[in-house]
PDB file of C-alpha atoms and ligand atoms in Angstrom:
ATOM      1  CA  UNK A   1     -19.240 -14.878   7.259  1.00  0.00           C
ATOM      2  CA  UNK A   2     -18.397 -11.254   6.743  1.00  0.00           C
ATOM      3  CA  UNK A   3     -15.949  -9.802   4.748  1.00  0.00           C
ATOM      4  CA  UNK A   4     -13.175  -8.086   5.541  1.00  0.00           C
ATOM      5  CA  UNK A   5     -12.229  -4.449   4.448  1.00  0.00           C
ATOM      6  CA  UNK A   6      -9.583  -2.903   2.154  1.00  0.00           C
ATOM      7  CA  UNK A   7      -9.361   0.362   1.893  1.00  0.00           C
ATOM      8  CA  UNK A   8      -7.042   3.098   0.017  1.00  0.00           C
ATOM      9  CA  UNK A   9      -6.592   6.667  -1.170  1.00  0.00           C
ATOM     10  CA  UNK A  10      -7.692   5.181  -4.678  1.00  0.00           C
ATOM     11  CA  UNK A  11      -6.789   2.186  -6.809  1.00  0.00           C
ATOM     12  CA  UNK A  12      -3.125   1.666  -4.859  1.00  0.00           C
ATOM     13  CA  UNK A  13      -4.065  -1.548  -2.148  1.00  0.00           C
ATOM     14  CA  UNK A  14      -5.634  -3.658  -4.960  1.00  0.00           C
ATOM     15  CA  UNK A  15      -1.692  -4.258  -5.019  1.00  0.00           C
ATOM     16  CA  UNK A  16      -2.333  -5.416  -1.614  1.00  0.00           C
ATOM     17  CA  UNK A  17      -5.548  -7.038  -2.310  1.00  0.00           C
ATOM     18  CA  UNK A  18      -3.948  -9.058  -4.792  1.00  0.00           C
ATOM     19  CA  UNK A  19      -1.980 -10.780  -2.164  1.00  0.00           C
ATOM     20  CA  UNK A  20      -4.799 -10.971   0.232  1.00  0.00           C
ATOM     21  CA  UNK A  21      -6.973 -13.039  -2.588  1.00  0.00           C
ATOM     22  CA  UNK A  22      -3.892 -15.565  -3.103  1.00  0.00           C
ATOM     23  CA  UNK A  23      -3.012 -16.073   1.288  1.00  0.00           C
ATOM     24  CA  UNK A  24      -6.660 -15.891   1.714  1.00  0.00           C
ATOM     25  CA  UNK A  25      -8.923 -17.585  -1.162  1.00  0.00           C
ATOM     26  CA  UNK A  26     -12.192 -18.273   1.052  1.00  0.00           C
ATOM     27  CA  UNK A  27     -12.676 -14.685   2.002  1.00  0.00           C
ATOM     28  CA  UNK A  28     -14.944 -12.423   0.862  1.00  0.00           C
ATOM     29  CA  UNK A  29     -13.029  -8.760   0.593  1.00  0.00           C
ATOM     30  CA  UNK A  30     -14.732  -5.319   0.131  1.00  0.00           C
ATOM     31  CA  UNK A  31     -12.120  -3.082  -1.237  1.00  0.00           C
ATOM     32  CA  UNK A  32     -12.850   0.458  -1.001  1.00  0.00           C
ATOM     33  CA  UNK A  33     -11.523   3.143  -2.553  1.00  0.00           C
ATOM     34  CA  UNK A  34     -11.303   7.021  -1.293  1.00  0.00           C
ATOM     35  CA  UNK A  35     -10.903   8.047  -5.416  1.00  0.00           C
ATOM     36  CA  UNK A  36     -12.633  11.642  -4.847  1.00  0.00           C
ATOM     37  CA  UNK A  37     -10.527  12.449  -1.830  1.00  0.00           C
ATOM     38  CA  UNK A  38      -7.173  10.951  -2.868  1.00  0.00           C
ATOM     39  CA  UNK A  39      -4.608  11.271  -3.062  1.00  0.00           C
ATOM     40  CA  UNK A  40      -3.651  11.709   0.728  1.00  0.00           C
ATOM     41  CA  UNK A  41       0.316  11.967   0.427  1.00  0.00           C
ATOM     42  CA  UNK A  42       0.580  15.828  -0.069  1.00  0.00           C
ATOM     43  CA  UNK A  43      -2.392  16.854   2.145  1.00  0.00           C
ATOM     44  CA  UNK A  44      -1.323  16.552   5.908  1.00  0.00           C
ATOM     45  CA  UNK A  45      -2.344  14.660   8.893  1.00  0.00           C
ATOM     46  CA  UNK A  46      -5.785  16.406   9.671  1.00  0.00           C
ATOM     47  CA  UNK A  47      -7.029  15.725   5.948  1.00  0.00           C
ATOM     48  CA  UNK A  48      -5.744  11.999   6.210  1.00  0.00           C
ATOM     49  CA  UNK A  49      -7.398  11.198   9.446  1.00  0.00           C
ATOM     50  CA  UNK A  50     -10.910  12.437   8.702  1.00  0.00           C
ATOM     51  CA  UNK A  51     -11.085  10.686   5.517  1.00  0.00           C
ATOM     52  CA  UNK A  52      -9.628   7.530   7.371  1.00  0.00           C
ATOM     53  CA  UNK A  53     -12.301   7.839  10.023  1.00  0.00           C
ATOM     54  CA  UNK A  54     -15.117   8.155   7.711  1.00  0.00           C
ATOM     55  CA  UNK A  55     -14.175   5.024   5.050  1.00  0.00           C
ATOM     56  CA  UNK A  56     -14.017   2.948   8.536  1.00  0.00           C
ATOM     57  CA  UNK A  57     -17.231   4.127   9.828  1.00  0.00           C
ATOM     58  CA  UNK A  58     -18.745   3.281   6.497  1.00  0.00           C
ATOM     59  CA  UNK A  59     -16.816  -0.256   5.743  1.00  0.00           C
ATOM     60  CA  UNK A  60     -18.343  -1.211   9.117  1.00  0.00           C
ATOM     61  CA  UNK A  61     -21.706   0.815   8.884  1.00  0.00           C
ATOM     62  CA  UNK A  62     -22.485  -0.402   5.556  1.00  0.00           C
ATOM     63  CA  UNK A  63     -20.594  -3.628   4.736  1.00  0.00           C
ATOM     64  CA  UNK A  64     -20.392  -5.013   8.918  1.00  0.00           C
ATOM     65  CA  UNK A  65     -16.743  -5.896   8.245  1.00  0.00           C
ATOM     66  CA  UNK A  66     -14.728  -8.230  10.356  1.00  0.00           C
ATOM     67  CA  UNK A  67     -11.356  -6.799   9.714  1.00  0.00           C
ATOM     68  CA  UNK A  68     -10.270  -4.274   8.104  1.00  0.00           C
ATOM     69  CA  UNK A  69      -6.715  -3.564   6.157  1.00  0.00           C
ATOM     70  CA  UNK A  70      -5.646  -0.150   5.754  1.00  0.00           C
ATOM     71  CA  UNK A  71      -3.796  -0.812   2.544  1.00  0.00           C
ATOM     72  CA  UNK A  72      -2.365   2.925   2.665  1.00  0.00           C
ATOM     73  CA  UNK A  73       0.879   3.824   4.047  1.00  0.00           C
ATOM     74  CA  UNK A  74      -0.200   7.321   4.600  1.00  0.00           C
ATOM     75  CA  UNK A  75      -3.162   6.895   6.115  1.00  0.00           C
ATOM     76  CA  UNK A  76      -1.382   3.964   8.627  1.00  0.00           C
ATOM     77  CA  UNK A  77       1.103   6.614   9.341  1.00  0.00           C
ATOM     78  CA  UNK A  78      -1.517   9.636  10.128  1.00  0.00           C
ATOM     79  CA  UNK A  79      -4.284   7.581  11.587  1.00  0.00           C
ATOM     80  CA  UNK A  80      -3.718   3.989  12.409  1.00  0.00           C
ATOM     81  CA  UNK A  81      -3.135   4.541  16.485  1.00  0.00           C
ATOM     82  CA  UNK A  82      -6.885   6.733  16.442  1.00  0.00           C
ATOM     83  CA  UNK A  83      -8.562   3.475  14.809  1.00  0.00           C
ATOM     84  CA  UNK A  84      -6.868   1.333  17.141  1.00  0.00           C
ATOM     85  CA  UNK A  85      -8.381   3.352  19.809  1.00  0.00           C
ATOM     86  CA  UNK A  86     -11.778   3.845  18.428  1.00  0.00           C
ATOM     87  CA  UNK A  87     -12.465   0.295  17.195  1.00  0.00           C
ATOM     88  CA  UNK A  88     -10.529  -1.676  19.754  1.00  0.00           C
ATOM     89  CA  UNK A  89     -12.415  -5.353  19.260  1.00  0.00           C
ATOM     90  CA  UNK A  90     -12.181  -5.006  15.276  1.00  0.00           C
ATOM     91  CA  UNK A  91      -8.835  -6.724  13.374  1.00  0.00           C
ATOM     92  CA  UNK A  92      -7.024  -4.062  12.297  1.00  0.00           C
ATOM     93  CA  UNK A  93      -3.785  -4.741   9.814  1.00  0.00           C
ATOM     94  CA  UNK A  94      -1.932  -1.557   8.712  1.00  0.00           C
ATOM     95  CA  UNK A  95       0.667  -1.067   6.042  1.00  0.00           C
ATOM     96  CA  UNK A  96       4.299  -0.015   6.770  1.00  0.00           C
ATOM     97  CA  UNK A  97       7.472   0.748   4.374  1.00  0.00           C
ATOM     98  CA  UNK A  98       9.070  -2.754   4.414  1.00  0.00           C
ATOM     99  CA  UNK A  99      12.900  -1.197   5.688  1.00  0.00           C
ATOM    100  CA  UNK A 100      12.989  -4.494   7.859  1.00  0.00           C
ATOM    101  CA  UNK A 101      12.906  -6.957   5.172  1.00  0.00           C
ATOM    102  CA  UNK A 102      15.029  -4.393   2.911  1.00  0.00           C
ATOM    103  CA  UNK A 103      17.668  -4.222   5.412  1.00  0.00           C
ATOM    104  CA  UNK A 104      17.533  -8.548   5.561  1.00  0.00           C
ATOM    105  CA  UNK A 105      17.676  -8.136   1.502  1.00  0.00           C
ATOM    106  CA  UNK A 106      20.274  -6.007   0.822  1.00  0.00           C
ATOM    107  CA  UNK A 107      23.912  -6.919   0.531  1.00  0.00           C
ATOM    108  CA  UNK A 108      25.287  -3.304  -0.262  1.00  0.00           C
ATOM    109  CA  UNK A 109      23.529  -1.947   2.433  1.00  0.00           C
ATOM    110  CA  UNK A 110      22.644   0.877   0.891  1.00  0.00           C
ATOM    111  CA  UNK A 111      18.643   1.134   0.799  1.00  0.00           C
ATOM    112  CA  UNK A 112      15.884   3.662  -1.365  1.00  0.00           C
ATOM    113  CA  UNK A 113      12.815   3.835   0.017  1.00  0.00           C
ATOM    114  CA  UNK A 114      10.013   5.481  -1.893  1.00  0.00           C
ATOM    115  CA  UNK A 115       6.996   6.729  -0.128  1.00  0.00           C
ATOM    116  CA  UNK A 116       4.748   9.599   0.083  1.00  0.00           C
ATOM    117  CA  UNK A 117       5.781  12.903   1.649  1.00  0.00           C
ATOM    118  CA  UNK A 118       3.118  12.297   4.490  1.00  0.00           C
ATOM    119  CA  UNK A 119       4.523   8.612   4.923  1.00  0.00           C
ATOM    120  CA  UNK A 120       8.223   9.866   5.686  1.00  0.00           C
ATOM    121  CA  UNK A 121       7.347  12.904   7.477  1.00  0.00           C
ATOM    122  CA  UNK A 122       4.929  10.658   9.905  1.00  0.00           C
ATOM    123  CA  UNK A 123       6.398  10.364  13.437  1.00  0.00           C
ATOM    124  CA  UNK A 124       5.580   6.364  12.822  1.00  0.00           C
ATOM    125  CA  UNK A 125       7.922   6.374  10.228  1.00  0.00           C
ATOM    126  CA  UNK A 126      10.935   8.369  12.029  1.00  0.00           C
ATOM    127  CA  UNK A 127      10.584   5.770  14.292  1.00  0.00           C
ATOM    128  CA  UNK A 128      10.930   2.912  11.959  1.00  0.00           C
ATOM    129  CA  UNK A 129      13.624   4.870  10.270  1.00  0.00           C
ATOM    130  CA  UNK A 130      15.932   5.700  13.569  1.00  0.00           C
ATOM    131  CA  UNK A 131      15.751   1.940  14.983  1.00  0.00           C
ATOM    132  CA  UNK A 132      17.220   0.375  11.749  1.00  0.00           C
ATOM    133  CA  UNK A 133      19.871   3.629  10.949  1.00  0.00           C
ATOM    134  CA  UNK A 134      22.492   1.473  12.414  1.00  0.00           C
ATOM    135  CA  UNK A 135      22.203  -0.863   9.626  1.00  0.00           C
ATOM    136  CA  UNK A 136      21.803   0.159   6.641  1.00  0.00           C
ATOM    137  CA  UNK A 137      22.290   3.560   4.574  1.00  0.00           C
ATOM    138  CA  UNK A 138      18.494   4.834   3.871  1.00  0.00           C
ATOM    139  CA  UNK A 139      17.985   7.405   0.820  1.00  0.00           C
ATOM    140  CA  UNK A 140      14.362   8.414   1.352  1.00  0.00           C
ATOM    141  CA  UNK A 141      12.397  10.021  -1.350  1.00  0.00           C
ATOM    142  CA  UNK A 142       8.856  11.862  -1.472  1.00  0.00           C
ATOM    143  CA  UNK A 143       7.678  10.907  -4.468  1.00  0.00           C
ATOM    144  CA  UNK A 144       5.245  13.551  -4.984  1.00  0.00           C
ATOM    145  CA  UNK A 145       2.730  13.711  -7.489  1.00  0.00           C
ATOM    146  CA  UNK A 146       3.491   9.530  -8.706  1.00  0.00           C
ATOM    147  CA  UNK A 147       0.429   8.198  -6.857  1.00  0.00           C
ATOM    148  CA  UNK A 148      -1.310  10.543  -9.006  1.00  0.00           C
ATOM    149  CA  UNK A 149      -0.269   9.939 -11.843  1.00  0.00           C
ATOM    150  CA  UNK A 150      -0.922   6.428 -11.501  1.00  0.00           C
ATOM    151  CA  UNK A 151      -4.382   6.749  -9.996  1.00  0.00           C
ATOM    152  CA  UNK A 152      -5.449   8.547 -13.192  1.00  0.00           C
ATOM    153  CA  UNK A 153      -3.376   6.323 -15.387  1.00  0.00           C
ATOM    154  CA  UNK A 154      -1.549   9.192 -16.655  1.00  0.00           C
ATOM    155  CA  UNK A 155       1.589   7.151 -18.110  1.00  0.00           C
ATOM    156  CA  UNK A 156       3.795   9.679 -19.529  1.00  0.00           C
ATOM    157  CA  UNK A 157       3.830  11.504 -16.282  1.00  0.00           C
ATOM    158  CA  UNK A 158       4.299   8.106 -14.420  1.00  0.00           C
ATOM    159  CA  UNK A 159       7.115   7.487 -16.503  1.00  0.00           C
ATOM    160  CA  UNK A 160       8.960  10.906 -16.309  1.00  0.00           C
ATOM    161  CA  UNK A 161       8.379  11.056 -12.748  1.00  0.00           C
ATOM    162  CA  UNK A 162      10.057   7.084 -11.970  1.00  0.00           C
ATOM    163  CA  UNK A 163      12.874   8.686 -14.065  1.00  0.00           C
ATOM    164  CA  UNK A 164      13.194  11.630 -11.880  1.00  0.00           C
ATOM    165  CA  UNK A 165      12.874  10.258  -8.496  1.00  0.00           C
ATOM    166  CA  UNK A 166      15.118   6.639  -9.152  1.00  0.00           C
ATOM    167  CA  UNK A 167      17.421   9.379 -10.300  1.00  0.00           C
ATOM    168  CA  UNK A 168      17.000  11.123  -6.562  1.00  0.00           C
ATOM    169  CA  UNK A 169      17.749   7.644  -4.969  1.00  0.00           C
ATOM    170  CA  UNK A 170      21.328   7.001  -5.993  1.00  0.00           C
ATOM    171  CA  UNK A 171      23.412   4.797  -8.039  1.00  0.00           C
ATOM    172  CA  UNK A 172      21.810   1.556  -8.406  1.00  0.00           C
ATOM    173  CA  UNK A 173      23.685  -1.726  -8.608  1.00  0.00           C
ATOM    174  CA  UNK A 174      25.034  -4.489  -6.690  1.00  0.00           C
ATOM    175  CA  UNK A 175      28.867  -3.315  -6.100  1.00  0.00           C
ATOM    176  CA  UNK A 176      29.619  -1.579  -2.874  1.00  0.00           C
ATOM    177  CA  UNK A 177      28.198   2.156  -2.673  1.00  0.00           C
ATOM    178  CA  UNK A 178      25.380   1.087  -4.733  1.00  0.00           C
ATOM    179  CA  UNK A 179      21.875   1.031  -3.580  1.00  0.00           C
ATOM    180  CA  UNK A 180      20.622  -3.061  -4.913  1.00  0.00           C
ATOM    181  CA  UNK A 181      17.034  -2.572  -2.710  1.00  0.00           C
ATOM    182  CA  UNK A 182      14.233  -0.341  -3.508  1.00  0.00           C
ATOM    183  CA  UNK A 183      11.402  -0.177  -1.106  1.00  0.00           C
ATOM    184  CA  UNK A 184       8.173   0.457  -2.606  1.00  0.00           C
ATOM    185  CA  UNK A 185       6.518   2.229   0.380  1.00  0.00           C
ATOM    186  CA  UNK A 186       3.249   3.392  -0.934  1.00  0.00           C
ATOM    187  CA  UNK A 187       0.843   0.859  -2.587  1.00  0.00           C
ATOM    188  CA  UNK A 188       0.642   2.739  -5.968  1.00  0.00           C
ATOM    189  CA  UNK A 189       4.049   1.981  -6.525  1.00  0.00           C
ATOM    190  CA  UNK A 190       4.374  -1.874  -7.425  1.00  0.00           C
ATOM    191  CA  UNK A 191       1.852  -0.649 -10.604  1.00  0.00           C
ATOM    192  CA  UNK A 192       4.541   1.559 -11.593  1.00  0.00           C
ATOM    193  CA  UNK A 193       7.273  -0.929 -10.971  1.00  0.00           C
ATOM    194  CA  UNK A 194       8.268  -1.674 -14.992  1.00  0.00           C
ATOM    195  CA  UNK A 195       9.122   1.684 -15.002  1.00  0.00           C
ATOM    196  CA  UNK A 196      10.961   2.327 -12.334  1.00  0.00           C
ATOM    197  CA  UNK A 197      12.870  -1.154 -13.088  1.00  0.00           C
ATOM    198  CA  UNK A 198      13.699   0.312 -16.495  1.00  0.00           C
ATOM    199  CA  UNK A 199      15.911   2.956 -14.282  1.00  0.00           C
ATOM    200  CA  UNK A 200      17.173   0.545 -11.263  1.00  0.00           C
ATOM    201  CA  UNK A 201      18.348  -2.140 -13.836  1.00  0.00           C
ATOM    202  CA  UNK A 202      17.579  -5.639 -13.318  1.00  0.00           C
ATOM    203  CA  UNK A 203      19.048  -6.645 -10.802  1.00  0.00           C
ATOM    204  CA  UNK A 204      17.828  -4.525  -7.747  1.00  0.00           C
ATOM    205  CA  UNK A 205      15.313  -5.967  -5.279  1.00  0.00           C
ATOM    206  CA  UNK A 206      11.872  -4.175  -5.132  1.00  0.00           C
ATOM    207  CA  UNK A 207      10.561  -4.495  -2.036  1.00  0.00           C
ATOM    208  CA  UNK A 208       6.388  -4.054  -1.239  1.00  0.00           C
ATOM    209  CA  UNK A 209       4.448  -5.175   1.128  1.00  0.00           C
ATOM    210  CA  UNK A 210       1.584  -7.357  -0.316  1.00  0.00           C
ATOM    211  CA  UNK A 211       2.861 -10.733   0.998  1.00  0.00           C
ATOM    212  CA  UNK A 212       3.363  -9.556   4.731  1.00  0.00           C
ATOM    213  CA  UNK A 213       0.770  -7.776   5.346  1.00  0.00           C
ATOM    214  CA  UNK A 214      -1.519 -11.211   3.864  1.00  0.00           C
ATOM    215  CA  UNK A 215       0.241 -13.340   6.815  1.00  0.00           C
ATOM    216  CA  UNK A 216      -0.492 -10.748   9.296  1.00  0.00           C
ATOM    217  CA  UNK A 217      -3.892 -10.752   8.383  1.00  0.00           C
ATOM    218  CA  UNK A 218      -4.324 -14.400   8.312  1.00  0.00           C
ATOM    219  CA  UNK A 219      -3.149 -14.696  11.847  1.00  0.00           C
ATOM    220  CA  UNK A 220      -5.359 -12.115  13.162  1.00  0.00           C
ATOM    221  CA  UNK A 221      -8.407 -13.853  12.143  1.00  0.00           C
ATOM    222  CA  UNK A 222      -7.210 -16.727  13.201  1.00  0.00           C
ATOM    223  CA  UNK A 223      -6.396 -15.509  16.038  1.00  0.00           C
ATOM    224  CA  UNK A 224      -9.991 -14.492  16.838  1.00  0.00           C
ATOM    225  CA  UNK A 225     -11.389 -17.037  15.213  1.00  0.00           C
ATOM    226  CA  UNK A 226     -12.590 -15.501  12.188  1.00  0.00           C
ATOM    227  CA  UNK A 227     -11.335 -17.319   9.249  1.00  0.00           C
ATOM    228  CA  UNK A 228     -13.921 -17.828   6.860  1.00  0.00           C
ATOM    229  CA  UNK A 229     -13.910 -21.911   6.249  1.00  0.00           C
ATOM    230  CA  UNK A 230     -12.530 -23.708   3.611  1.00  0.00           C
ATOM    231  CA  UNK A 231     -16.346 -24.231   2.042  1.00  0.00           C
ATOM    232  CA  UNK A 232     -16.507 -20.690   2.053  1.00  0.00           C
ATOM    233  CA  UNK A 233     -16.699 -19.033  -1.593  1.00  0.00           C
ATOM    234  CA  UNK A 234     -14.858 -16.121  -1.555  1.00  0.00           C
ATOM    235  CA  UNK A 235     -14.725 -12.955  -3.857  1.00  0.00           C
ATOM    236  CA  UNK A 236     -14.250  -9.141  -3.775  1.00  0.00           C
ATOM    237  CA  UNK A 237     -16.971  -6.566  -3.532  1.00  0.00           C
ATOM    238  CA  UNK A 238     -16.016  -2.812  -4.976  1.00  0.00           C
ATOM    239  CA  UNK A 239     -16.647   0.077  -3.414  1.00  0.00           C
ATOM    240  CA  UNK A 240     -16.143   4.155  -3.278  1.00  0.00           C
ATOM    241  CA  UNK A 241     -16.967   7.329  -2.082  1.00  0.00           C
ATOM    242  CA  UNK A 242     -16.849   8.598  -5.948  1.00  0.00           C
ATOM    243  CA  UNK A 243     -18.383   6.264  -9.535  1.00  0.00           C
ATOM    244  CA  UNK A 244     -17.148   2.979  -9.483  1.00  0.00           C
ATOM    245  CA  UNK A 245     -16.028   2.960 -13.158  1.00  0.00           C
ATOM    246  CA  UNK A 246     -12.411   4.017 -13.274  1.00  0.00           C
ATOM    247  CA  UNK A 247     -11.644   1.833 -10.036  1.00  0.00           C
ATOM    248  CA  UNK A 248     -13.536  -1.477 -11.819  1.00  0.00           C
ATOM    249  CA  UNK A 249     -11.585  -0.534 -14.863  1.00  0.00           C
ATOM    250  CA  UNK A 250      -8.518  -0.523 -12.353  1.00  0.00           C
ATOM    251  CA  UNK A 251      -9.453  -3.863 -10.750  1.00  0.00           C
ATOM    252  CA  UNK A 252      -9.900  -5.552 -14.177  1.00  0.00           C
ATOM    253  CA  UNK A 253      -6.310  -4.087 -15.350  1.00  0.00           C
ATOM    254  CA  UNK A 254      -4.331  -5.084 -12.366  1.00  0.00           C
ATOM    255  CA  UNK A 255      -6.465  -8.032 -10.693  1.00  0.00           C
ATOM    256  CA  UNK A 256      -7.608  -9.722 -14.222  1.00  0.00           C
ATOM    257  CA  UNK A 257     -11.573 -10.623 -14.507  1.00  0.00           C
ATOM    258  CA  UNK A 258     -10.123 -13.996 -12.261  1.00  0.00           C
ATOM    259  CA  UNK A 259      -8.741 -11.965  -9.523  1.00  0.00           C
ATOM    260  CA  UNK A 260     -11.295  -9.541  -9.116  1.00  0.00           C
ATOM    261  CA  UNK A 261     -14.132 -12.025  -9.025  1.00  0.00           C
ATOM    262  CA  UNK A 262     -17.360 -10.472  -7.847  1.00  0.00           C
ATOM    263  CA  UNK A 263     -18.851 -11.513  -4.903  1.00  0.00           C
TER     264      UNK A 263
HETATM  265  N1  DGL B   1      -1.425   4.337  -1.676  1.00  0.00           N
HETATM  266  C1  DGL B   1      -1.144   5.204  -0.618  1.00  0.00           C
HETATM  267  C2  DGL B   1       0.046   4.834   0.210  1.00  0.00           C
HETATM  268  O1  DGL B   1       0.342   3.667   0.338  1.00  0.00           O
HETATM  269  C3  DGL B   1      -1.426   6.663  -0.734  1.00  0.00           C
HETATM  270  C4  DGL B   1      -1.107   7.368  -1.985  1.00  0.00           C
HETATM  271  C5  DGL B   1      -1.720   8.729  -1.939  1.00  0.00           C
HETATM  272  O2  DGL B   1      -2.932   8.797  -1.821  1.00  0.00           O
HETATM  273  O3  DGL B   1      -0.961   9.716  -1.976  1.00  0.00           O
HETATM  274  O4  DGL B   1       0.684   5.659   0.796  1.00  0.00           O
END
């Protein structure tokens, strides 16, 4: 059976591929990551959707993938309608900001979402934004430069920068006015999530995406009956447009040698 494709900016959807290996242990996954070209939040539609049409083109050219997961908020938000229209018999599972399940979380009300710039400047994303408005206060903050900063591991700049921008987001807390849910909306972010929980406090709900996005996934194969079968062994293949080093280095770090189990 073939595998089915993962792909981000950099090391960011192995967040997402965690949750993909524990919802669906039989499959085999090929995660591929755009390290030379990322990272896409600062750079603008045009930028996002070429690189997003060429890591398709190769996950299916090379790998013959059966689905593919763009674990990339950014690149959901620039490019996910084109694939859609180009590749209209593949499975195709894209990545949102979780404000629906925030807005179901939060008592307060009052909501941070972090995301890229090119995530809440996306038209998707307005859209997302303007149907929940009514219930919920949203403080939405670009985060620039924190995907970065994780991608190359640089940890003193990850941790001045959660500082900064959980700063930008409000008063954090659970008494009324306070903001007690924090959307991580790009797929860097749960890696940086000590951090930023050293500034929230312990008792705000961070919010990703991981466990969603698995279900959604699992019902679209299903759905065209592509489940891999319960004899099936399954395990994750790397991949990249750049060396493969820093993102099995990243895979081993976040996934553990159990997660990331070649296959
Ligand atoms: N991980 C990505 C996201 O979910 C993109 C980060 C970046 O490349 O700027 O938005």
């Amino acid at each position: 059976m073939a595998a089915i494709g993962v792909f981000d900016s950099g090391v960011g959807g192995l967040s997402v591929l965690a949750a993909l290996r524990a919802a669906l242990p039989h499959e085999r996954f090929v995660y591929f990551a755009d390290t030379p070209y990322a990272p896409y939040g600062e750079r603008g539609d045009a930028y996002v959707i070429e690189r997003t049409r060429a890591v398709t083109g190769e996950l299916i050219a090379q790998h013959g993938i059966k689905a593919l997961v763009v674990a990339c908020n950014t690149a959901t938000a620039a490019a996910i309608h084109l694939l859609r229209a180009e590749h209209p018999t593949l499975p195709l599972v894209g990545l949102e900001p979780a404000l629906k399940p925030a807005v179901a979380a939060s008592r307060t009300r009052r909501i941070a979402v972090l995301a890229t710039r090119g995530t809440l400047a996306s038209a998707k994303f307005a859209a997302l934004h303007a149907a929940l408005a009514d219930q919920a206060h949203f403080t939405l903050v670009p985060c620039d430069g924190l995907a970065r900063a994780i991608e190359v591991d640089d940890r003193a700049q990850v941790a001045s920068l959660c500082e900064r921008y959980v700063h930008q987001a409000g008063h954090f807390g659970s008494a009324d006015g306070q903001v007690d849910t924090l959307v991580l909306g790009c797929t860097h972010y749960p890696f940086a999530a000590e951090e930023l929980r050293r500034h929230t406090g312990a008792a705000v709900r961070f919010i990703d995406t991981g466990a969603p996005v698995a279900q959604q996934t699992h019902r679209l194969l299903q759905a065209a009956g592509r489940l891999a079968g319960p004899q099936a062994i399954g395990g994750v293949t790397l991949a990249s447009s750049g060396p493969l080093e820093p993102l099995q280095a990243a895979a081993l770090r976040w996934l553990g040698p159990a997660g990331l189990h070649q296959g």
